[in-house]
PDB file of C-alpha atoms in Angstrom:
ATOM      1  CA  UNK A   1       3.115 -46.726 -21.100  1.00 71.00           C
ATOM      2  CA  UNK A   2       6.247 -48.074 -19.549  1.00 69.00           C
ATOM      3  CA  UNK A   3       9.036 -48.019 -22.086  1.00 72.00           C
ATOM      4  CA  UNK A   4       9.671 -51.743 -21.935  1.00 73.00           C
ATOM      5  CA  UNK A   5       6.122 -52.440 -22.977  1.00 80.00           C
ATOM      6  CA  UNK A   6       5.038 -49.333 -25.003  1.00 79.00           C
ATOM      7  CA  UNK A   7       8.012 -49.602 -27.393  1.00 79.00           C
ATOM      8  CA  UNK A   8       7.458 -53.293 -28.122  1.00 85.00           C
ATOM      9  CA  UNK A   9       3.748 -52.649 -29.096  1.00 86.00           C
ATOM     10  CA  UNK A  10       4.794 -49.563 -31.061  1.00 82.00           C
ATOM     11  CA  UNK A  11       7.529 -51.545 -32.993  1.00 83.00           C
ATOM     12  CA  UNK A  12       5.125 -54.508 -33.684  1.00 89.00           C
ATOM     13  CA  UNK A  13       2.552 -52.166 -35.180  1.00 87.00           C
ATOM     14  CA  UNK A  14       5.317 -50.603 -37.437  1.00 86.00           C
ATOM     15  CA  UNK A  15       6.635 -53.899 -38.482  1.00 87.00           C
ATOM     16  CA  UNK A  16       3.107 -55.057 -39.378  1.00 92.00           C
ATOM     17  CA  UNK A  17       2.588 -51.801 -41.362  1.00 91.00           C
ATOM     18  CA  UNK A  18      -0.410 -50.783 -39.256  1.00 92.00           C
ATOM     19  CA  UNK A  19      -1.865 -47.456 -39.654  1.00 85.00           C
ATOM     20  CA  UNK A  20      -2.789 -47.369 -35.867  1.00 88.00           C
ATOM     21  CA  UNK A  21      -1.420 -44.350 -34.087  1.00 84.00           C
ATOM     22  CA  UNK A  22      -0.662 -44.808 -30.471  1.00 86.00           C
ATOM     23  CA  UNK A  23      -0.604 -41.984 -28.105  1.00 90.00           C
ATOM     24  CA  UNK A  24       1.859 -41.928 -25.146  1.00 89.00           C
ATOM     25  CA  UNK A  25       0.838 -40.559 -21.924  1.00 93.00           C
ATOM     26  CA  UNK A  26       4.265 -38.997 -21.209  1.00 93.00           C
ATOM     27  CA  UNK A  27       4.670 -37.537 -24.543  1.00 92.00           C
ATOM     28  CA  UNK A  28       1.295 -35.820 -24.437  1.00 95.00           C
ATOM     29  CA  UNK A  29       1.950 -34.701 -20.945  1.00 96.00           C
ATOM     30  CA  UNK A  30       5.221 -33.001 -22.213  1.00 96.00           C
ATOM     31  CA  UNK A  31       3.358 -31.526 -25.033  1.00 94.00           C
ATOM     32  CA  UNK A  32       0.810 -30.083 -22.686  1.00 96.00           C
ATOM     33  CA  UNK A  33       3.395 -28.641 -20.465  1.00 97.00           C
ATOM     34  CA  UNK A  34       5.086 -27.018 -23.520  1.00 95.00           C
ATOM     35  CA  UNK A  35       1.945 -25.601 -24.730  1.00 94.00           C
ATOM     36  CA  UNK A  36       0.629 -24.079 -21.467  1.00 95.00           C
ATOM     37  CA  UNK A  37       3.953 -23.451 -19.580  1.00 96.00           C
ATOM     38  CA  UNK A  38       6.724 -22.915 -22.146  1.00 95.00           C
ATOM     39  CA  UNK A  39       8.946 -21.293 -19.579  1.00 95.00           C
ATOM     40  CA  UNK A  40       9.019 -24.157 -17.171  1.00 96.00           C
ATOM     41  CA  UNK A  41      11.972 -26.400 -16.917  1.00 95.00           C
ATOM     42  CA  UNK A  42      11.841 -28.146 -13.609  1.00 97.00           C
ATOM     43  CA  UNK A  43       9.054 -30.700 -13.445  1.00 98.00           C
ATOM     44  CA  UNK A  44       8.058 -32.743 -10.237  1.00 98.00           C
ATOM     45  CA  UNK A  45       6.537 -36.155 -10.715  1.00 98.00           C
ATOM     46  CA  UNK A  46       4.047 -37.704  -8.445  1.00 98.00           C
ATOM     47  CA  UNK A  47       3.036 -41.328  -9.277  1.00 96.00           C
ATOM     48  CA  UNK A  48       2.849 -44.885  -8.107  1.00 94.00           C
ATOM     49  CA  UNK A  49       6.045 -46.787  -7.213  1.00 95.00           C
ATOM     50  CA  UNK A  50       5.658 -48.656 -10.514  1.00 91.00           C
ATOM     51  CA  UNK A  51       5.915 -45.340 -12.433  1.00 91.00           C
ATOM     52  CA  UNK A  52       8.850 -44.381 -10.284  1.00 92.00           C
ATOM     53  CA  UNK A  53      10.754 -47.540 -10.906  1.00 91.00           C
ATOM     54  CA  UNK A  54      10.151 -47.677 -14.669  1.00 88.00           C
ATOM     55  CA  UNK A  55      11.214 -43.989 -14.781  1.00 89.00           C
ATOM     56  CA  UNK A  56       8.314 -43.326 -17.437  1.00 90.00           C
ATOM     57  CA  UNK A  57       8.599 -39.539 -17.027  1.00 93.00           C
ATOM     58  CA  UNK A  58      12.446 -39.321 -17.467  1.00 91.00           C
ATOM     59  CA  UNK A  59      11.553 -39.306 -21.184  1.00 89.00           C
ATOM     60  CA  UNK A  60      10.458 -35.573 -20.684  1.00 92.00           C
ATOM     61  CA  UNK A  61      14.177 -34.811 -20.434  1.00 90.00           C
ATOM     62  CA  UNK A  62      14.127 -34.991 -24.255  1.00 85.00           C
ATOM     63  CA  UNK A  63      11.668 -32.082 -24.256  1.00 86.00           C
ATOM     64  CA  UNK A  64      14.186 -29.883 -22.264  1.00 89.00           C
ATOM     65  CA  UNK A  65      12.536 -30.613 -18.890  1.00 95.00           C
ATOM     66  CA  UNK A  66      14.462 -31.560 -15.683  1.00 95.00           C
ATOM     67  CA  UNK A  67      12.597 -34.120 -13.857  1.00 96.00           C
ATOM     68  CA  UNK A  68      12.480 -34.178 -10.074  1.00 96.00           C
ATOM     69  CA  UNK A  69      11.318 -37.368  -8.154  1.00 96.00           C
ATOM     70  CA  UNK A  70      10.613 -37.992  -4.508  1.00 97.00           C
ATOM     71  CA  UNK A  71      13.134 -39.513  -2.221  1.00 97.00           C
ATOM     72  CA  UNK A  72      12.758 -43.248  -1.789  1.00 96.00           C
ATOM     73  CA  UNK A  73      11.011 -42.947   1.542  1.00 97.00           C
ATOM     74  CA  UNK A  74       8.580 -40.334   0.392  1.00 97.00           C
ATOM     75  CA  UNK A  75       7.914 -42.471  -2.742  1.00 97.00           C
ATOM     76  CA  UNK A  76       6.827 -45.357  -0.391  1.00 97.00           C
ATOM     77  CA  UNK A  77       4.469 -43.039   1.671  1.00 96.00           C
ATOM     78  CA  UNK A  78       3.017 -41.661  -1.593  1.00 97.00           C
ATOM     79  CA  UNK A  79       2.305 -45.145  -2.952  1.00 95.00           C
ATOM     80  CA  UNK A  80       0.610 -46.132   0.428  1.00 95.00           C
ATOM     81  CA  UNK A  81      -1.592 -42.914  -0.017  1.00 94.00           C
ATOM     82  CA  UNK A  82      -2.690 -44.266  -3.347  1.00 94.00           C
ATOM     83  CA  UNK A  83      -3.156 -47.944  -2.571  1.00 92.00           C
ATOM     84  CA  UNK A  84      -3.927 -48.446   1.164  1.00 92.00           C
ATOM     85  CA  UNK A  85      -7.136 -50.179   1.721  1.00 89.00           C
ATOM     86  CA  UNK A  86      -7.732 -48.254   4.781  1.00 88.00           C
ATOM     87  CA  UNK A  87      -7.071 -44.727   3.734  1.00 89.00           C
ATOM     88  CA  UNK A  88      -5.816 -44.604   0.224  1.00 91.00           C
ATOM     89  CA  UNK A  89      -7.163 -42.491  -2.629  1.00 90.00           C
ATOM     90  CA  UNK A  90      -8.428 -45.701  -4.358  1.00 86.00           C
ATOM     91  CA  UNK A  91     -10.663 -46.268  -1.300  1.00 84.00           C
ATOM     92  CA  UNK A  92     -11.312 -42.778  -0.031  1.00 69.00           C
ATOM     93  CA  UNK A  93     -11.125 -39.739  -2.455  1.00 58.00           C
ATOM     94  CA  UNK A  94     -11.614 -36.887   0.120  1.00 59.00           C
ATOM     95  CA  UNK A  95      -8.817 -34.413  -0.209  1.00 54.00           C
ATOM     96  CA  UNK A  96      -9.052 -33.978   3.382  1.00 59.00           C
ATOM     97  CA  UNK A  97      -8.466 -37.601   4.227  1.00 80.00           C
ATOM     98  CA  UNK A  98      -5.154 -38.807   5.552  1.00 89.00           C
ATOM     99  CA  UNK A  99      -4.223 -39.909   2.075  1.00 91.00           C
ATOM    100  CA  UNK A 100      -4.719 -36.328   0.820  1.00 91.00           C
ATOM    101  CA  UNK A 101      -2.535 -34.871   3.497  1.00 93.00           C
ATOM    102  CA  UNK A 102       0.253 -37.438   2.508  1.00 95.00           C
ATOM    103  CA  UNK A 103       0.081 -36.372  -1.194  1.00 96.00           C
ATOM    104  CA  UNK A 104       0.242 -32.830  -0.153  1.00 96.00           C
ATOM    105  CA  UNK A 105       3.336 -33.597   1.825  1.00 97.00           C
ATOM    106  CA  UNK A 106       4.819 -35.259  -1.314  1.00 98.00           C
ATOM    107  CA  UNK A 107       3.957 -32.319  -3.426  1.00 98.00           C
ATOM    108  CA  UNK A 108       5.686 -30.066  -0.718  1.00 98.00           C
ATOM    109  CA  UNK A 109       8.892 -32.122  -1.224  1.00 98.00           C
ATOM    110  CA  UNK A 110       8.926 -31.685  -4.949  1.00 98.00           C
ATOM    111  CA  UNK A 111       8.341 -27.956  -4.359  1.00 98.00           C
ATOM    112  CA  UNK A 112      11.275 -27.692  -1.938  1.00 98.00           C
ATOM    113  CA  UNK A 113      13.434 -29.437  -4.521  1.00 98.00           C
ATOM    114  CA  UNK A 114      12.687 -26.744  -7.053  1.00 98.00           C
ATOM    115  CA  UNK A 115       9.828 -28.105  -9.035  1.00 98.00           C
ATOM    116  CA  UNK A 116       8.106 -25.294 -11.039  1.00 98.00           C
ATOM    117  CA  UNK A 117       5.172 -27.573 -11.966  1.00 98.00           C
ATOM    118  CA  UNK A 118       4.011 -31.105 -10.665  1.00 98.00           C
ATOM    119  CA  UNK A 119       2.851 -33.804 -12.871  1.00 98.00           C
ATOM    120  CA  UNK A 120      -0.036 -35.969 -11.390  1.00 98.00           C
ATOM    121  CA  UNK A 121       1.069 -39.172 -13.112  1.00 95.00           C
ATOM    122  CA  UNK A 122      -1.601 -41.506 -11.462  1.00 91.00           C
ATOM    123  CA  UNK A 123      -5.268 -41.389 -12.311  1.00 89.00           C
ATOM    124  CA  UNK A 124      -6.273 -41.032  -8.467  1.00 91.00           C
ATOM    125  CA  UNK A 125      -3.814 -38.151  -7.729  1.00 94.00           C
ATOM    126  CA  UNK A 126      -6.045 -35.231  -9.048  1.00 93.00           C
ATOM    127  CA  UNK A 127      -8.576 -36.218  -6.303  1.00 89.00           C
ATOM    128  CA  UNK A 128      -6.162 -35.042  -3.668  1.00 91.00           C
ATOM    129  CA  UNK A 129      -6.288 -31.547  -4.892  1.00 92.00           C
ATOM    130  CA  UNK A 130      -8.882 -28.683  -5.045  1.00 87.00           C
ATOM    131  CA  UNK A 131      -8.038 -27.249  -8.526  1.00 90.00           C
ATOM    132  CA  UNK A 132      -5.417 -27.201 -11.124  1.00 94.00           C
ATOM    133  CA  UNK A 133      -2.738 -25.441  -8.713  1.00 96.00           C
ATOM    134  CA  UNK A 134      -1.086 -26.132  -5.350  1.00 97.00           C
ATOM    135  CA  UNK A 135       0.494 -23.354  -3.437  1.00 97.00           C
ATOM    136  CA  UNK A 136       0.814 -21.494  -6.629  1.00 96.00           C
ATOM    137  CA  UNK A 137       2.449 -24.391  -8.663  1.00 97.00           C
ATOM    138  CA  UNK A 138       0.622 -25.760 -11.628  1.00 97.00           C
ATOM    139  CA  UNK A 139      -0.645 -29.415 -11.412  1.00 98.00           C
ATOM    140  CA  UNK A 140      -0.672 -31.259 -14.760  1.00 97.00           C
ATOM    141  CA  UNK A 141      -3.015 -34.369 -14.739  1.00 97.00           C
ATOM    142  CA  UNK A 142      -1.362 -36.765 -17.100  1.00 97.00           C
ATOM    143  CA  UNK A 143      -4.808 -38.460 -17.769  1.00 95.00           C
ATOM    144  CA  UNK A 144      -6.452 -35.083 -18.880  1.00 96.00           C
ATOM    145  CA  UNK A 145      -3.237 -34.715 -21.211  1.00 97.00           C
ATOM    146  CA  UNK A 146      -3.839 -38.069 -22.816  1.00 96.00           C
ATOM    147  CA  UNK A 147      -7.543 -37.375 -22.905  1.00 96.00           C
ATOM    148  CA  UNK A 148      -7.110 -34.113 -24.677  1.00 96.00           C
ATOM    149  CA  UNK A 149      -4.603 -35.586 -27.174  1.00 96.00           C
ATOM    150  CA  UNK A 150      -7.328 -38.288 -28.081  1.00 95.00           C
ATOM    151  CA  UNK A 151      -9.925 -35.629 -28.829  1.00 96.00           C
ATOM    152  CA  UNK A 152      -7.259 -33.553 -30.649  1.00 95.00           C
ATOM    153  CA  UNK A 153      -6.474 -36.448 -32.964  1.00 93.00           C
ATOM    154  CA  UNK A 154      -9.958 -37.852 -33.388  1.00 93.00           C
ATOM    155  CA  UNK A 155     -12.330 -34.694 -33.355  1.00 96.00           C
ATOM    156  CA  UNK A 156     -10.180 -31.481 -32.829  1.00 95.00           C
ATOM    157  CA  UNK A 157     -13.310 -29.373 -33.260  1.00 96.00           C
ATOM    158  CA  UNK A 158     -14.659 -30.880 -30.153  1.00 96.00           C
ATOM    159  CA  UNK A 159     -11.444 -29.941 -28.012  1.00 94.00           C
ATOM    160  CA  UNK A 160     -12.499 -27.209 -25.495  1.00 94.00           C
ATOM    161  CA  UNK A 161     -10.111 -24.488 -24.245  1.00 92.00           C
ATOM    162  CA  UNK A 162      -8.178 -25.286 -20.920  1.00 90.00           C
ATOM    163  CA  UNK A 163      -7.325 -22.766 -18.439  1.00 84.00           C
ATOM    164  CA  UNK A 164      -4.843 -22.933 -15.493  1.00 79.00           C
TER     165      UNK A 164
END
């Protein structure tokens, strides 16, 4: 979903006259936020360093959302919390693990910076939390937003209500 890759594929499909509709995880996440949290403006982003470097979620600014990222040092720690072979979420999905605690510290930083809502922009990050909120702040699972968009576009009658 990185802009440098996604836009090339999207344009190639358009140029070929393809009828294929591509769903973009950031657009769908923005849409979910607007649907469920219309009064939210400040959004914190948790994701891998690759997500951070490519600034994927900056596209949400077009939806009237202000994006808050972690400091560089906190981003490095979060990336390790996801990928560490010893304690990372990819190898240990317990929310009470070292990785879970590091993810919570990252979320705390975003809240301190004024985030009204936090996007979990990595498939493993929802494993670090117990539920859809953290300290009263809504957590938006970007993968869930994309999955719901796929159902909405393919079989809308099968889309179940979602509560936060």
